[in-house]
Structures are given as C-alpha cells and as structure tokens.
XYZ file of C-alpha atoms in Angstrom:
392
model
C -62.909 -22.291 26.102
C -60.076 -21.769 28.532
C -57.665 -18.921 27.681
C -54.137 -20.019 26.754
C -51.484 -18.539 28.979
C -48.287 -17.457 27.289
C -45.108 -17.526 29.327
C -43.798 -14.003 29.771
C -40.733 -13.226 27.644
C -37.898 -11.495 29.456
C -38.023 -7.799 28.799
C -35.221 -6.778 26.489
C -34.429 -10.201 25.052
C -36.546 -9.658 21.942
C -35.037 -6.213 21.514
C -31.517 -7.628 21.655
C -32.465 -10.381 19.221
C -33.972 -7.955 16.735
C -30.974 -5.652 17.056
C -28.602 -8.557 16.450
C -30.544 -9.749 13.426
C -30.699 -6.209 12.098
C -26.953 -5.809 12.481
C -26.298 -9.101 10.718
C -28.656 -8.104 7.904
C -26.966 -4.735 7.459
C -23.536 -6.391 7.416
C -24.686 -8.854 4.770
C -26.198 -6.090 2.674
C -23.053 -3.999 3.042
C -20.800 -6.879 2.013
C -23.039 -7.720 -0.945
C -22.891 -4.101 -2.119
C -19.083 -4.088 -2.273
C -17.468 -4.207 -5.744
C -16.344 -7.807 -5.419
C -16.340 -8.638 -9.130
C -13.595 -6.243 -10.376
C -11.567 -6.625 -7.194
C -11.551 -10.426 -7.154
C -11.106 -10.741 -10.925
C -8.058 -8.449 -10.900
C -6.783 -10.140 -7.720
C -6.935 -13.642 -9.210
C -5.610 -12.602 -12.640
C -2.600 -10.818 -11.153
C -1.741 -13.799 -8.963
C -1.956 -16.225 -11.851
C 0.582 -14.105 -13.749
C 2.898 -13.722 -10.752
C 2.813 -17.432 -9.904
C 3.561 -18.303 -13.533
C 6.510 -15.909 -13.353
C 7.677 -17.608 -10.148
C 7.401 -20.996 -11.864
C 9.443 -19.763 -14.831
C 12.148 -18.473 -12.498
C 12.306 -21.828 -10.710
C 12.493 -23.589 -14.080
C 15.464 -21.445 -15.077
C 17.169 -22.329 -11.820
C 16.484 -26.029 -12.400
C 18.209 -25.763 -15.777
C 21.103 -23.643 -14.480
C 21.891 -24.220 -10.824
C 24.137 -21.138 -10.733
C 21.176 -18.797 -11.198
C 20.122 -17.015 -8.028
C 16.370 -16.794 -7.454
C 13.964 -15.305 -4.950
C 10.545 -16.489 -3.805
C 7.438 -14.893 -2.346
C 9.345 -14.268 0.886
C 12.368 -12.820 -0.866
C 13.877 -9.331 -0.975
C 12.261 -7.062 1.656
C 9.802 -9.816 2.610
C 12.738 -11.820 3.960
C 13.451 -9.094 6.494
C 9.824 -8.843 7.573
C 9.797 -12.629 7.954
C 12.928 -12.577 10.118
C 11.581 -9.755 12.288
C 8.229 -11.498 12.730
C 9.933 -14.758 13.678
C 12.802 -13.492 15.865
C 12.247 -9.818 16.657
C 14.826 -7.081 16.155
C 17.168 -8.034 19.002
C 19.063 -10.812 17.207
C 19.193 -9.056 13.831
C 21.747 -6.538 12.493
C 21.003 -2.793 12.565
C 19.956 -2.990 8.905
C 16.743 -4.701 10.028
C 15.635 -1.526 11.812
C 14.832 0.169 8.504
C 11.857 -2.198 8.235
C 9.119 -0.794 10.425
C 7.252 -2.961 12.969
C 3.527 -2.915 12.137
C 3.576 -5.653 9.472
C 5.834 -8.099 11.378
C 3.834 -7.516 14.561
C 0.613 -8.335 12.737
C 2.257 -11.421 11.232
C 3.426 -12.602 14.643
C -0.056 -12.090 16.062
C -1.642 -14.022 13.192
C 0.905 -16.847 13.106
C -0.697 -18.978 15.889
C -3.801 -19.268 13.723
C -1.554 -20.586 10.927
C 0.253 -23.159 13.097
C 2.976 -20.738 14.115
C 4.170 -19.970 10.580
C 5.105 -16.300 10.355
C 5.893 -16.553 6.640
C 2.404 -17.826 5.849
C 0.967 -15.067 8.035
C 2.897 -12.454 6.049
C 1.524 -13.768 2.761
C -2.031 -13.914 4.124
C -1.777 -10.342 5.398
C -0.369 -9.035 2.129
C -2.897 -10.784 -0.078
C -5.941 -9.985 2.053
C -4.569 -6.455 2.263
C -4.566 -6.362 -1.542
C -8.280 -7.202 -1.566
C -8.979 -4.510 1.019
C -6.887 -2.087 -1.041
C -8.983 -2.767 -4.131
C -12.303 -2.438 -2.298
C -11.345 0.812 -0.588
C -9.787 2.271 -3.727
C -12.999 1.600 -5.652
C -15.053 3.284 -2.929
C -12.674 6.249 -2.831
C -12.922 6.866 -6.575
C -16.721 6.665 -6.476
C -16.701 8.969 -3.428
C -14.841 11.580 -5.484
C -17.539 11.463 -8.166
C -15.784 9.633 -11.008
C -18.231 6.766 -11.373
C -17.890 3.003 -11.353
C -16.057 2.568 -14.703
C -13.190 4.791 -13.530
C -13.229 3.076 -10.132
C -12.942 -0.351 -11.747
C -10.056 0.776 -13.928
C -8.305 2.109 -10.818
C -8.670 -1.307 -9.181
C -7.122 -3.005 -12.218
C -4.347 -0.393 -12.310
C -3.462 -1.132 -8.684
C -3.324 -4.878 -9.356
C -1.431 -4.641 -12.674
C 1.060 -1.832 -12.111
C 4.500 -3.090 -13.236
C 5.793 -3.659 -9.700
C 2.440 -4.777 -8.264
C 3.812 -8.312 -7.997
C 5.050 -7.285 -4.533
C 1.406 -7.345 -3.421
C 1.609 -11.129 -3.752
C 4.775 -11.222 -1.622
C 5.227 -10.365 2.043
C 5.524 -6.618 1.443
C 3.827 -3.628 3.083
C 2.445 -2.199 -0.180
C -1.086 -3.659 -0.081
C -1.664 -2.775 3.569
C -0.220 0.681 2.976
C -2.534 1.227 0.006
C -5.563 0.075 2.006
C -4.668 2.329 4.946
C -4.103 5.342 2.687
C -7.478 4.834 0.986
C -9.197 4.433 4.350
C -7.470 7.522 5.696
C -8.466 9.627 2.677
C -12.068 8.430 2.900
C -12.202 9.271 6.595
C -10.522 12.660 6.109
C -12.887 13.637 3.282
C -15.831 12.712 5.546
C -14.313 14.620 8.497
C -14.058 11.532 10.706
C -10.946 12.797 12.435
C -10.508 10.198 15.169
C -10.654 7.434 12.593
C -8.062 9.376 10.577
C -5.886 9.521 13.696
C -6.086 5.755 14.250
C -5.234 4.978 10.636
C -2.465 7.564 10.692
C -0.814 5.873 13.673
C -0.759 2.575 11.774
C 0.600 4.193 8.610
C 3.371 5.925 10.548
C 4.472 2.630 12.061
C 4.127 0.647 8.847
C 6.760 2.270 6.639
C 8.857 5.476 6.661
C 7.038 7.312 3.812
C 3.849 7.040 5.851
C 4.814 10.240 7.655
C 3.953 12.295 4.541
C 0.293 11.558 5.285
C 0.548 14.234 7.990
C 0.805 16.884 5.264
C -2.092 15.300 3.376
C -4.342 15.348 6.455
C -3.271 18.927 7.208
C -4.618 20.056 3.841
C -7.973 18.453 4.682
C -8.030 19.685 8.295
C -7.316 23.379 7.720
C -10.619 24.452 6.044
C -13.124 25.549 8.677
C -10.621 25.313 11.519
C -11.273 28.859 12.787
C -14.963 28.252 13.381
C -14.590 24.697 14.713
C -15.389 23.832 18.319
C -12.588 22.984 20.747
C -13.255 19.237 20.594
C -13.252 19.382 16.789
C -9.933 21.235 16.798
C -8.420 18.637 19.121
C -9.589 15.850 16.828
C -8.112 17.563 13.783
C -4.783 18.178 15.531
C -4.655 14.517 16.580
C -5.393 13.426 13.011
C -2.605 15.595 11.587
C -0.084 14.492 14.196
C -0.897 10.771 14.110
C 1.459 9.643 11.285
C 4.379 11.456 12.940
C 3.399 9.986 16.320
C 3.353 6.484 14.839
C 6.801 7.061 13.361
C 8.072 8.709 16.546
C 6.896 5.853 18.768
C 9.037 3.415 16.799
C 12.034 5.748 16.838
C 11.713 6.199 20.609
C 11.678 2.424 21.048
C 14.783 2.120 18.882
C 16.483 4.827 20.942
C 15.588 3.090 24.194
C 16.814 -0.325 23.021
C 19.728 0.576 20.711
C 20.828 3.963 22.038
C 20.232 5.855 18.784
C 16.675 6.662 17.647
C 17.873 7.526 14.145
C 19.288 4.085 13.375
C 16.356 3.197 11.051
C 17.278 6.176 8.874
C 21.031 5.694 9.145
C 20.549 2.162 7.812
C 19.010 3.676 4.665
C 21.984 5.862 3.725
C 24.027 3.056 2.163
C 24.842 3.879 -1.488
C 22.977 0.793 -2.712
C 19.847 1.869 -0.821
C 18.387 5.358 -0.501
C 21.744 7.051 0.075
C 20.332 9.817 2.287
C 17.162 11.658 3.230
C 17.105 13.652 -0.018
C 19.763 12.991 -2.632
C 20.334 15.239 -5.627
C 18.450 13.410 -8.395
C 20.293 15.085 -11.289
C 23.152 12.523 -11.591
C 20.684 9.654 -11.624
C 18.486 11.391 -14.178
C 21.472 12.088 -16.435
C 22.554 8.466 -16.169
C 19.069 7.339 -17.104
C 18.876 9.727 -20.042
C 22.224 8.449 -21.268
C 20.836 4.933 -21.131
C 17.812 5.976 -23.160
C 19.914 7.787 -25.768
C 22.196 4.784 -26.178
C 19.244 2.432 -26.558
C 19.575 0.753 -23.157
C 16.350 0.461 -21.197
C 17.922 -1.612 -18.457
C 18.517 -0.093 -15.038
C 17.981 3.627 -14.570
C 16.928 4.197 -18.189
C 13.687 2.327 -17.574
C 13.146 4.196 -14.312
C 13.368 7.493 -16.199
C 10.552 6.416 -18.503
C 8.336 5.570 -15.557
C 9.279 8.807 -13.794
C 8.212 10.755 -16.884
C 4.893 8.907 -16.934
C 4.398 9.572 -13.214
C 5.016 13.301 -13.712
C 2.471 13.316 -16.529
C -0.062 11.631 -14.245
C 0.708 14.229 -11.567
C -0.580 16.898 -13.962
C -3.872 14.989 -14.127
C -3.927 14.693 -10.342
C -3.437 18.429 -9.865
C -6.123 19.292 -12.417
C -8.777 16.696 -11.571
C -8.373 15.682 -7.921
C -8.642 17.554 -4.592
C -5.531 19.349 -3.264
C -4.798 16.678 -0.646
C -4.406 14.092 -3.419
C -2.028 16.403 -5.253
C 0.093 16.794 -2.092
C 0.267 13.030 -1.646
C 1.154 12.435 -5.291
C 3.861 15.095 -5.410
C 5.471 13.974 -2.139
C 5.433 10.317 -3.195
C 7.138 11.025 -6.513
C 9.568 13.442 -4.839
C 10.649 10.791 -2.324
C 11.079 8.269 -5.132
C 13.258 10.445 -7.367
C 15.428 11.945 -4.601
C 17.123 8.637 -3.838
C 20.627 7.717 -4.957
C 19.191 4.708 -6.740
C 15.756 4.870 -8.382
C 15.554 1.079 -8.357
C 12.291 1.006 -6.422
C 10.630 3.866 -8.292
C 8.073 1.596 -9.975
C 7.101 0.106 -6.616
C 6.561 3.490 -4.957
C 4.703 4.992 -7.913
C 2.548 1.906 -8.414
C 1.348 2.159 -4.827
C 0.539 5.896 -4.999
C -3.237 6.197 -4.801
C -3.474 9.562 -6.670
C -1.418 8.221 -9.579
C -3.597 5.108 -9.805
C -6.730 7.246 -9.983
C -5.140 9.482 -12.618
C -4.181 6.392 -14.646
C -7.791 5.228 -14.477
C -8.987 8.625 -15.706
C -6.668 8.804 -18.724
C -7.342 5.229 -19.874
C -11.017 5.841 -20.547
C -10.695 6.036 -24.337
C -11.310 2.620 -25.975
C -8.013 2.582 -27.898
C -5.965 3.556 -24.847
C -7.821 1.044 -22.725
C -7.298 -1.817 -25.176
C -3.587 -1.035 -25.442
C -3.267 -0.947 -21.667
C -5.080 -4.277 -21.318
C -2.625 -5.835 -23.761
C 0.557 -4.353 -22.306
C -0.047 -4.356 -18.538
C -0.085 -8.155 -17.974
C 3.114 -8.560 -19.991
C 4.856 -5.842 -17.965
C 3.695 -7.311 -14.670
C 4.968 -10.743 -15.677
C 8.279 -9.387 -16.963
C 8.941 -7.404 -13.791
C 8.001 -10.391 -11.622
C 10.292 -12.777 -13.521
C 13.133 -10.242 -13.337
C 12.696 -9.871 -9.577
C 12.496 -13.615 -8.962
C 15.647 -14.098 -11.072
C 17.488 -11.400 -9.098
C 17.704 -9.116 -12.137
C 15.487 -6.389 -10.690
C 15.401 -5.097 -7.111
C 11.809 -4.300 -6.063
C-alpha cells in the first residue's frame, strides 16, 4: 500500500488560526457572562416610559398649539447637535460651554448613519447607557456587594428621576460609563488605562476634572515604594482629566482669544452663575417653598439634595475613600450653583450615590416602594421636561 503524502501546511498558519479561534471564543464567553438581563430590561423599560412621556407631550401640543415642547434632541442635546453638524465657528460663544468629545464622536459616527448627526447623538447616548449599566454592575460586584446590589444599582441608574436624559442626546450615559471604567481601572492599578479614560472625561464635560482628585486618592497608597515607571503612570493618570480639560481650553484660546470662554458662558444668572455660588439663598428659597406647601422649583430640589446628603453618609461608611471624594465633589458642584435646576441630573449620574441607593433599598418593603414610585417619577420628570416645565 502506497503511503499517502500530505501537503505541508505553512508553518505558523495553524497557530494563527487557533489563536484567532481562541480569541473569538474568549470574546463570546466574555460577552455571554455580562449581566445582560438586568441591563437590557431596565434599558427597555426606561425607554418605554420616556417615549410615552414624549407622546403625551406631543398630544398636549396637538390640543394646544401655544404649548412649547422639546424632543429627544432638545435642551442641551440641541447644542450638541448643532456643534456636531456645524462646529463651533458659526455658533455663539454660549456653545463653548458644551465640551467637544460627544459632538466629535457624533460627527465621526454620522457617515455610518447617512450623515445624520442627530441620529448619531441618540445612538451614542443610548449605547452609552447600556455600557454604563454593564460597567456599573461590574463595579459593584468588584467592590464585593454581590449581584443583587449590582442589579439594583443598574435599575437606579436607569430610573433616577432625571435619567430620561440618557434617552436624549446628552453626555450623562457616556460620562457614567467612563467614570465606572475609570474606577475599575484605578482599583486594579491599570494606570495607563485610567489616563486614557481620564482624558476623555476631561474633554466630555466640565465636572469631569474632579476625577483627578478621585484618581489621586487611589494613586497615593504605595507611591513611595513604586518604581519610576509606575510613578510616571500614576502621575499621568492623576493629571489626565485636567489635561483633557486643558486641551479644550487651549484650543478655545487659540481660536477665540480667551481660553476661559467656556466658563464665562456659564456665569449667566439662569445657568450656573459662577464657579462656586453661595448656596444659602437658594436653600432658603427652597425651604420656604417646602414650608408653604410648594414643591415646584427649588423646593423639590431641596428634597433631592437632602436625599443625596443622606446617601453620601452611606457612601462614606460603606465605600472606599475615592468613591466618597467623587460623591462629595459631585453634590458640592450641584448645590453651589445659583440655580439648582439640574441637581437631579447631576445626582442621578453620580456613581457613588447610585451604589448607595442600591445598598439602602435592599429591604423588601423599601424595594417594593421604590419599584412603585420610581417609574412614576421618571415619567413625570420626562413629561415636564418635554413640556418645557422643567430644565434638565
């Protein structure tokens, strides 16, 4: 019997094939292991409520043509849409207070969506919301709280009162995803990844710069005994959010002659009013509203601020110091504005507060009450925003 000759296989081809198949298998296994069920369920449920709210607002406008309404590209999303479509050059200085990362991503994605920057914004925000939920779940499990707490945190992020902005063209979902990724990387001492995420956060929105203080808290332990390369990586990680912010300010200075224009645009009385505004007058106004039985306007913000401060106590007691720094700075920035109109939006996007909310809602009675109230609040806030009664 004649021996059968087998054609020689090129050396290395089988190795590459096996490596490719192994990588694909690991990716599939990794994707299958992600907490898709709670993330997608909360994602879909929140969007059903928000779209119903949008439909109700449009119905009101159909009945009364004098009513002013907003859509999914309304409020701040309108500015991001304009920047993505036209750039900053043809827009007033007020546009500079909206940082460039989101509109740049939308412009880059728009060719895939037939050149529609608005659709790109909505895709980015809604896919960012899914990434936010997945990373938040992983972060909570990473800190040792278990899957039930992690799932409640995911639902809290999707059903916070002002979480309807995650359906719109806002930065909140991408910011939440980046913050979770940055905290995960910092806790695992992956400093160059922290630096990359920090650059994006710094160029995404102004409060992103506070992440420098958060990373500093994580980077200081063990610094004295670290090698030179490790020290350089930690320094880069701490500096990255400020570098991301500074790069945008330098560009503004080069093109407009004043690098502080993005902050000057925020000092209007109907916006932030300044870097740090004495919160006492606003608090007194809100307390007066509560005492007179009016929950509209600042009175409602005071209630949420009180809840946020209560959750901060949980953060300080149950979470690592870096989380406490992030929570305190987020609430501080929200309350030291002339108008606390956007307090619910800032607090509802604060990762430490979301985790604390998941911790305190573990009791069955508290959980059942939250499940009943949260959808109604989300819908009410969304309808109010779409009807121009609430400024998100």
